[in-house]
Amino acid sequence: MTLLVNLCAEEHPLSRDEFVLPIARIVERAGEVPTICQYKDMRGHGPPRGESVILCGTALQDIAYLEQLNQFSWITERDIPVLGICAGMQVIALLFGGTLGEDREIGMTGIQIVGDDPLFEGQQEFEAFELHILSIVPPPHFHVLAVSSRCSQVIRHPDRCIYGVMFHPEVRHDWVVERFLMHARIYQHGME
Amino acid sequence: MRVGVLFSGGKDSTYACCRAMEAEEVVCLITVTSNNPDSYMFHTPNIHLTGLQAEAIGLPLVSVASQGVKEEELADLRRAILQAVEKYGVEGIVSGAILSVYQATRIQRLCLVLGLWCFNPLWHTNQEEYLSNLLAGGFEIIITGVFAAPLDERWLGRTMDKATLVSLRSIVQSHGITLTGEGGEYETFVSDAPFFRKRIEILQAHTTYRAHHGRYLIERARLVPK
């Protein structure tokens, strides 16, 4: 099972169609069963044991989730594989001591892989779709795996299976989500 | 939230409108009428009929003319959106973009500059499921433009049904077009949908066609009760 956390403001369900459902389709195609939960409905609790989590992105104008970081405390408290996309990456950065900056990227953008990690093995440079006005300054101990000319594009926790990506993998880079699901399975198997 | 829907009269913007009406307060439709038949941003065949479609739906239409020059079209779109903001108090824009990064990028940038929300409910939808749902849901969709081989004049004026979908699927396999025509391979006109108050009857139309490049141009149409 893979839990997709919807970070979009609940009063705007059209954003769910745009930012959560495309990820759900990738998860389904990868043979996993996605469940979707609005972040406020998690009431500060994480998913059941054995699930991996994807925090999905939001519309540019939608930053309400930044005021609700306590809803995500389970990410730091429990050892669960997490992939944060755009808004989700911002949440991960803030939870582990990083900060936000103001960097705007909208549209296809050059990404450069700068760190070693099985998730990006065989990749050096590619173009990816960006849709953000806030960037992150990574937490001090996190690894930066990829950058654009403006900001960090992929970060990883030094020990745990926690990734943040700033670009939107649902546009032309399904493999990022697929590889995350595969590594999350391996990681969880190792924990058992 | 009060939203305006970027509306070309084709299936994607019509469905986006339908979905937006379920979720937000749709206060107007917004059309840019391009004089360039090969516009990068805006769907063109029968764009002059969006007024009739807006009437069928029961929404006001904001319409702005464009010369259809690449990138200058954006200034025209901006003008149209600003009119919708001034006249109808629009706070967000809805588009029917499915895969076009070109369109999505420009609409997102424009909305950000104007301080508007941007919604793309069809973004990376499952095209197969989407088209099947449209047909099952009572959308009457007419093919009004073909712009890629092997689509030819036999497709023009055809109302989409299950058989059309089967043929399109096979062309997707053989020629690599997108099933929804998102790459501009074909264009459509919606004459009726479940949320239309009236349906559109086409009284007179003609086709133009040459080398996998054709249009079904509606000359006369009227609203009829459902």
XYZ file of C-alpha atoms in Angstrom:
418
model
C 0.000 0.000 0.000
C 1.134 3.531 -0.726
C -0.413 6.479 1.048
C -0.691 9.662 -1.003
C -1.031 12.675 1.247
C -2.971 15.515 -0.349
C -1.430 18.823 0.749
C -3.925 20.952 -1.200
C -6.408 23.088 0.725
C -9.506 20.906 1.108
C -11.831 23.644 -0.136
C -10.298 23.425 -3.613
C -10.845 19.847 -4.822
C -9.777 20.704 -8.392
C -6.182 20.839 -7.136
C -6.497 17.243 -5.973
C -7.297 16.269 -9.580
C -4.167 18.099 -10.700
C -1.576 17.207 -8.077
C -2.648 13.935 -6.434
C -4.479 11.870 -9.062
C -1.579 11.881 -11.578
C 0.677 10.421 -8.857
C -2.002 7.863 -7.940
C -2.026 6.709 -11.576
C 1.763 6.183 -11.553
C 1.494 4.204 -8.306
C -1.262 2.038 -9.813
C 0.722 1.422 -12.975
C 3.622 0.316 -10.758
C 1.357 -2.378 -9.336
C 0.776 -0.759 -5.930
C -2.530 0.220 -4.378
C -2.704 3.967 -3.670
C -4.858 5.416 -0.913
C -5.399 9.167 -0.687
C -5.734 11.163 2.512
C -6.006 14.918 3.048
C -3.186 15.979 5.391
C -5.542 17.403 8.010
C -7.456 14.120 8.185
C -4.301 12.354 9.337
C -4.578 14.276 12.622
C -0.851 14.103 13.229
C -0.737 10.304 12.841
C 1.183 8.488 10.144
C -0.015 5.590 8.028
C -0.241 1.994 9.250
C 3.047 0.090 9.522
C 4.392 -1.181 6.210
C 3.067 1.638 4.039
C 5.204 4.132 2.194
C 4.118 7.723 1.788
C 4.153 10.312 -1.006
C 3.455 13.936 -0.064
C 1.977 15.532 -3.211
C 2.321 19.106 -4.495
C -0.105 22.031 -4.440
C -1.181 24.979 -6.593
C 1.207 27.963 -6.598
C -1.201 30.060 -4.528
C -1.786 27.291 -2.003
C 0.647 27.450 0.929
C -1.775 26.773 3.803
C 0.077 23.515 4.630
C 3.069 25.566 5.818
C 0.981 26.734 8.786
C 0.165 23.140 9.762
C 3.551 21.475 10.115
C 2.468 19.771 13.363
C 0.181 17.603 11.192
C 3.327 16.000 9.765
C 5.233 15.251 13.003
C 4.856 11.504 12.344
C 7.471 11.867 9.587
C 10.186 12.690 12.097
C 8.871 10.357 14.828
C 8.458 7.131 12.821
C 10.748 5.404 10.354
C 8.508 5.445 7.270
C 9.705 5.810 3.657
C 8.561 9.209 2.396
C 8.827 10.979 -0.961
C 7.909 14.674 -0.793
C 7.092 16.367 -4.101
C 7.413 20.198 -4.305
C 5.207 21.297 -1.356
C 6.005 17.899 0.162
C 9.729 18.594 -0.173
C 9.235 21.913 1.619
C 7.489 20.127 4.498
C 10.322 17.589 4.789
C 12.965 20.329 4.752
C 11.205 22.330 7.472
C 10.558 19.286 9.684
C 14.258 18.395 9.763
C 15.618 21.912 10.336
C 15.907 23.328 6.820
C 14.432 26.648 5.721
C 12.568 28.098 2.751
C 13.822 30.588 0.180
C 12.119 32.528 -2.581
C 13.018 31.007 -5.912
C 10.532 30.798 -8.711
C 10.682 28.136 -11.409
C 7.704 27.446 -13.700
C 8.059 25.172 -16.717
C 10.730 22.833 -18.041
C 14.037 23.323 -16.232
C 17.479 21.713 -16.434
C 18.274 19.326 -13.554
C 21.779 18.138 -12.747
C 22.471 15.102 -10.626
C 25.248 15.958 -8.145
C 25.075 13.112 -5.609
C 25.248 9.309 -5.637
C 22.014 7.528 -4.880
C 20.318 4.396 -6.223
C 17.169 6.435 -7.013
C 19.034 8.479 -9.638
C 21.507 5.866 -10.816
C 22.379 6.228 -14.489
C 21.080 9.817 -14.655
C 23.272 12.880 -15.117
C 21.129 15.659 -16.575
C 17.520 15.950 -17.642
C 14.748 18.513 -18.082
C 11.847 18.433 -15.642
C 8.633 20.389 -15.033
C 8.766 22.900 -12.186
C 5.926 24.732 -10.499
C 7.088 26.553 -7.389
C 7.683 30.002 -5.939
C 9.407 28.734 -2.786
C 12.674 26.803 -2.738
C 14.327 25.020 0.169
C 17.618 25.374 1.991
C 18.261 21.748 2.946
C 18.600 20.623 6.575
C 22.341 20.606 7.448
C 22.806 16.814 7.505
C 20.722 16.022 4.388
C 22.388 15.004 1.126
C 21.705 17.158 -1.943
C 21.351 14.767 -4.881
C 20.298 17.169 -7.648
C 20.226 20.904 -8.369
C 18.929 23.356 -10.967
C 20.607 26.692 -11.698
C 18.452 28.199 -8.931
C 17.979 25.721 -6.109
C 18.171 22.223 -4.635
C 16.046 19.802 -6.639
C 16.476 16.515 -4.786
C 17.449 15.925 -1.152
C 17.739 12.795 0.938
C 17.869 12.074 4.638
C 21.354 10.727 5.553
C 20.084 7.430 7.041
C 16.400 7.013 6.358
C 14.404 6.488 3.161
C 13.161 10.075 3.002
C 13.455 12.017 -0.245
C 12.330 15.464 -1.352
C 12.054 16.447 -5.029
C 11.238 19.963 -6.164
C 10.286 19.137 -9.764
C 7.060 17.323 -10.672
C 7.941 13.748 -11.676
C 4.420 13.097 -13.028
C 5.466 15.129 -16.076
C 7.752 12.852 -18.147
C 9.586 11.292 -15.169
C 7.321 8.602 -13.767
C 10.468 6.588 -13.100
C 11.297 8.749 -10.068
C 8.106 7.608 -8.324
C 8.520 4.024 -9.552
C 12.094 3.829 -8.250
C 11.069 5.362 -4.947
C 8.374 2.694 -4.501
C 10.904 -0.025 -5.256
C 13.472 1.358 -2.811
C 10.809 1.904 -0.161
C 9.904 -1.789 -0.422
C 13.541 -2.832 -0.090
C 14.011 -0.444 2.845
C 10.958 -1.743 4.677
C 11.964 -5.337 4.047
C 15.337 -4.572 5.631
C 13.631 -3.133 8.708
C 11.575 -6.287 9.331
C -14.090 30.700 -5.233
C -15.214 32.620 -8.300
C -13.470 31.114 -11.300
C -13.379 31.710 -15.043
C -12.863 28.799 -17.449
C -10.574 29.168 -20.478
C -13.019 27.961 -23.086
C -12.487 26.912 -26.696
C -15.720 24.951 -27.109
C -13.819 21.666 -27.544
C -14.199 18.620 -25.335
C -11.370 19.358 -22.879
C -12.335 22.892 -21.918
C -16.008 21.884 -21.836
C -15.253 19.010 -19.472
C -12.994 21.281 -17.371
C -15.969 23.647 -17.092
C -18.261 20.803 -16.028
C -15.772 19.638 -13.368
C -15.188 23.226 -12.178
C -18.944 23.742 -11.765
C -18.977 20.802 -9.343
C -16.169 22.229 -7.241
C -16.144 26.040 -7.491
C -18.391 28.911 -8.529
C -17.912 29.285 -12.286
C -18.824 32.891 -13.124
C -17.770 33.152 -16.770
C -16.147 31.492 -19.732
C -13.119 33.112 -21.358
C -12.310 32.789 -25.063
C -9.441 34.126 -27.116
C -10.445 34.209 -30.770
C -7.290 33.699 -32.775
C -7.037 34.804 -36.392
C -4.150 32.405 -36.868
C -5.506 28.964 -37.785
C -2.270 27.405 -36.494
C -2.206 29.134 -33.116
C 0.170 27.603 -30.553
C -2.052 28.425 -27.615
C -5.630 28.488 -28.766
C -7.878 25.969 -30.447
C -9.371 27.602 -33.549
C -12.077 25.835 -35.604
C -15.538 27.217 -34.801
C -14.224 29.450 -32.019
C -16.881 31.970 -33.123
C -19.508 29.603 -31.675
C -18.318 29.788 -28.049
C -20.939 32.521 -27.515
C -23.687 30.074 -28.502
C -22.163 27.370 -26.284
C -21.965 29.819 -23.353
C -25.653 30.541 -23.890
C -26.396 26.813 -23.968
C -24.575 26.411 -20.650
C -26.055 29.571 -19.159
C -22.812 31.451 -18.429
C -21.544 34.818 -19.679
C -18.626 34.845 -22.109
C -15.593 37.132 -22.122
C -14.180 37.090 -25.648
C -11.018 38.803 -26.888
C -9.588 38.781 -30.430
C -5.977 37.859 -31.129
C -3.779 38.001 -34.232
C -2.417 34.668 -33.075
C 1.252 35.631 -33.206
C 3.352 33.273 -31.060
C 3.980 34.701 -27.553
C 1.987 37.892 -28.391
C -1.051 35.660 -27.910
C -0.209 35.745 -24.237
C -0.843 39.473 -24.068
C -4.278 38.788 -25.575
C -4.958 36.063 -23.025
C -3.879 38.420 -20.262
C -6.303 41.039 -21.585
C -9.127 38.485 -21.612
C -8.395 37.305 -18.068
C -8.175 40.888 -16.794
C -11.596 41.593 -18.305
C -12.973 38.537 -16.478
C -11.421 39.806 -13.234
C -12.869 43.300 -13.648
C -16.295 42.279 -14.871
C -16.978 39.108 -12.906
C -14.578 39.237 -9.937
C -12.726 36.109 -11.033
C -10.192 34.860 -8.449
C -9.074 31.717 -10.261
C -8.655 30.336 -13.777
C -9.501 26.821 -14.924
C -7.967 25.222 -18.025
C -8.484 21.919 -19.817
C -4.746 21.320 -20.348
C -3.937 17.598 -20.276
C -0.331 17.169 -21.357
C 0.749 20.441 -22.954
C 3.632 21.802 -20.914
C 3.728 24.739 -23.346
C 0.160 25.797 -22.496
C 0.332 24.911 -18.811
C 3.562 26.838 -18.244
C 2.217 29.998 -19.822
C -1.151 29.868 -18.083
C 0.506 29.205 -14.698
C 2.941 32.127 -15.142
C 0.165 34.472 -16.190
C -2.063 33.531 -13.255
C 0.828 34.009 -10.837
C 1.585 37.496 -12.173
C -2.105 38.427 -11.889
C -2.403 36.947 -8.379
C -4.945 34.334 -9.492
C -5.333 30.675 -8.593
C -4.846 28.241 -11.451
C -6.642 24.896 -11.755
C -5.990 22.189 -14.355
C -8.314 19.333 -13.398
C -7.416 17.236 -16.450
C -3.655 17.464 -15.925
C -2.102 14.081 -16.794
C -5.446 12.352 -16.628
C -5.853 8.790 -17.859
C -6.809 9.597 -21.468
C -8.543 6.302 -22.122
C -10.703 6.546 -19.013
C -11.398 10.234 -19.600
C -12.667 9.784 -23.171
C -14.781 6.766 -22.226
C -16.322 8.723 -19.356
C -17.101 11.675 -21.635
C -18.957 9.486 -24.099
C -20.737 7.500 -21.373
C -21.598 10.765 -19.620
C -23.592 12.153 -22.536
C -21.121 14.610 -24.087
C -21.884 15.079 -27.798
C -18.511 15.688 -29.386
C -18.040 16.474 -33.071
C -14.641 16.214 -34.749
C -14.071 19.623 -36.330
C -10.423 19.492 -37.290
C -7.852 16.890 -38.360
C -4.179 17.788 -38.520
C -2.229 14.528 -38.499
C -1.926 11.419 -40.654
C -3.776 9.125 -41.026
C -6.778 11.227 -39.949
C -8.517 12.406 -43.115
C -11.714 14.094 -44.331
C -13.821 11.068 -43.358
C -13.311 12.089 -39.737
C -14.610 15.623 -40.197
C -18.091 16.249 -38.815
C -18.162 12.810 -37.213
C -19.792 12.579 -33.770
C -17.518 10.667 -31.416
C -18.846 7.318 -30.239
C -17.449 3.981 -29.101
C -16.489 3.059 -32.671
C -14.551 6.344 -33.014
C -12.703 5.497 -29.841
C -11.766 2.054 -31.167
C -10.424 3.616 -34.401
C -8.522 6.297 -32.497
C -6.962 3.698 -30.210
C -5.633 1.799 -33.196
C -4.176 5.032 -34.673
C -2.528 5.761 -31.324
C -0.809 2.357 -31.655
C 0.148 2.704 -35.308
C 0.992 6.420 -35.573
C 1.727 7.537 -32.013
C -0.877 10.328 -31.839
C -2.300 11.178 -28.421
C -5.725 9.629 -27.833
C -7.214 12.952 -26.748
C -5.663 14.955 -29.598
C -3.669 16.971 -27.071
C -0.835 17.298 -29.567
C -3.216 19.138 -31.913
C -3.831 15.986 -33.992
C -7.574 16.659 -34.011
C -9.979 19.277 -32.667
C -13.539 18.964 -31.418
C -16.735 20.921 -30.809
C -19.200 20.048 -28.033
C -22.821 20.466 -29.081
C -24.371 19.031 -25.923
C -23.380 17.902 -22.441
C -25.268 16.923 -19.283
C -24.848 20.404 -17.809
C -25.997 22.250 -20.964
C -29.439 23.788 -20.536
C -30.000 23.656 -24.280
C -28.283 21.707 -27.003
C -26.809 23.064 -30.211
C -28.215 21.979 -33.542
C -25.939 22.425 -36.527
C -27.907 23.691 -39.520
C -25.173 24.231 -42.076
C -21.497 23.347 -42.268
C -18.817 22.656 -44.839
C -15.452 20.956 -44.797
C -12.078 21.983 -46.125
C -9.415 19.335 -46.507
C -5.996 18.867 -48.035
C -3.256 16.399 -47.099
C -4.315 15.434 -43.571
C -5.160 19.009 -42.778
C -8.888 19.643 -42.620
C -11.631 21.547 -40.868
C -15.356 21.137 -40.372
C -16.611 24.699 -40.293
C -20.028 25.354 -38.831
C -21.788 28.173 -40.673
C -25.193 28.134 -39.042
C -26.277 26.659 -35.736
C -29.030 27.273 -33.200
C -30.032 26.390 -29.664
C -32.833 23.898 -29.233
C -34.562 22.740 -26.046
C -33.432 19.418 -24.563
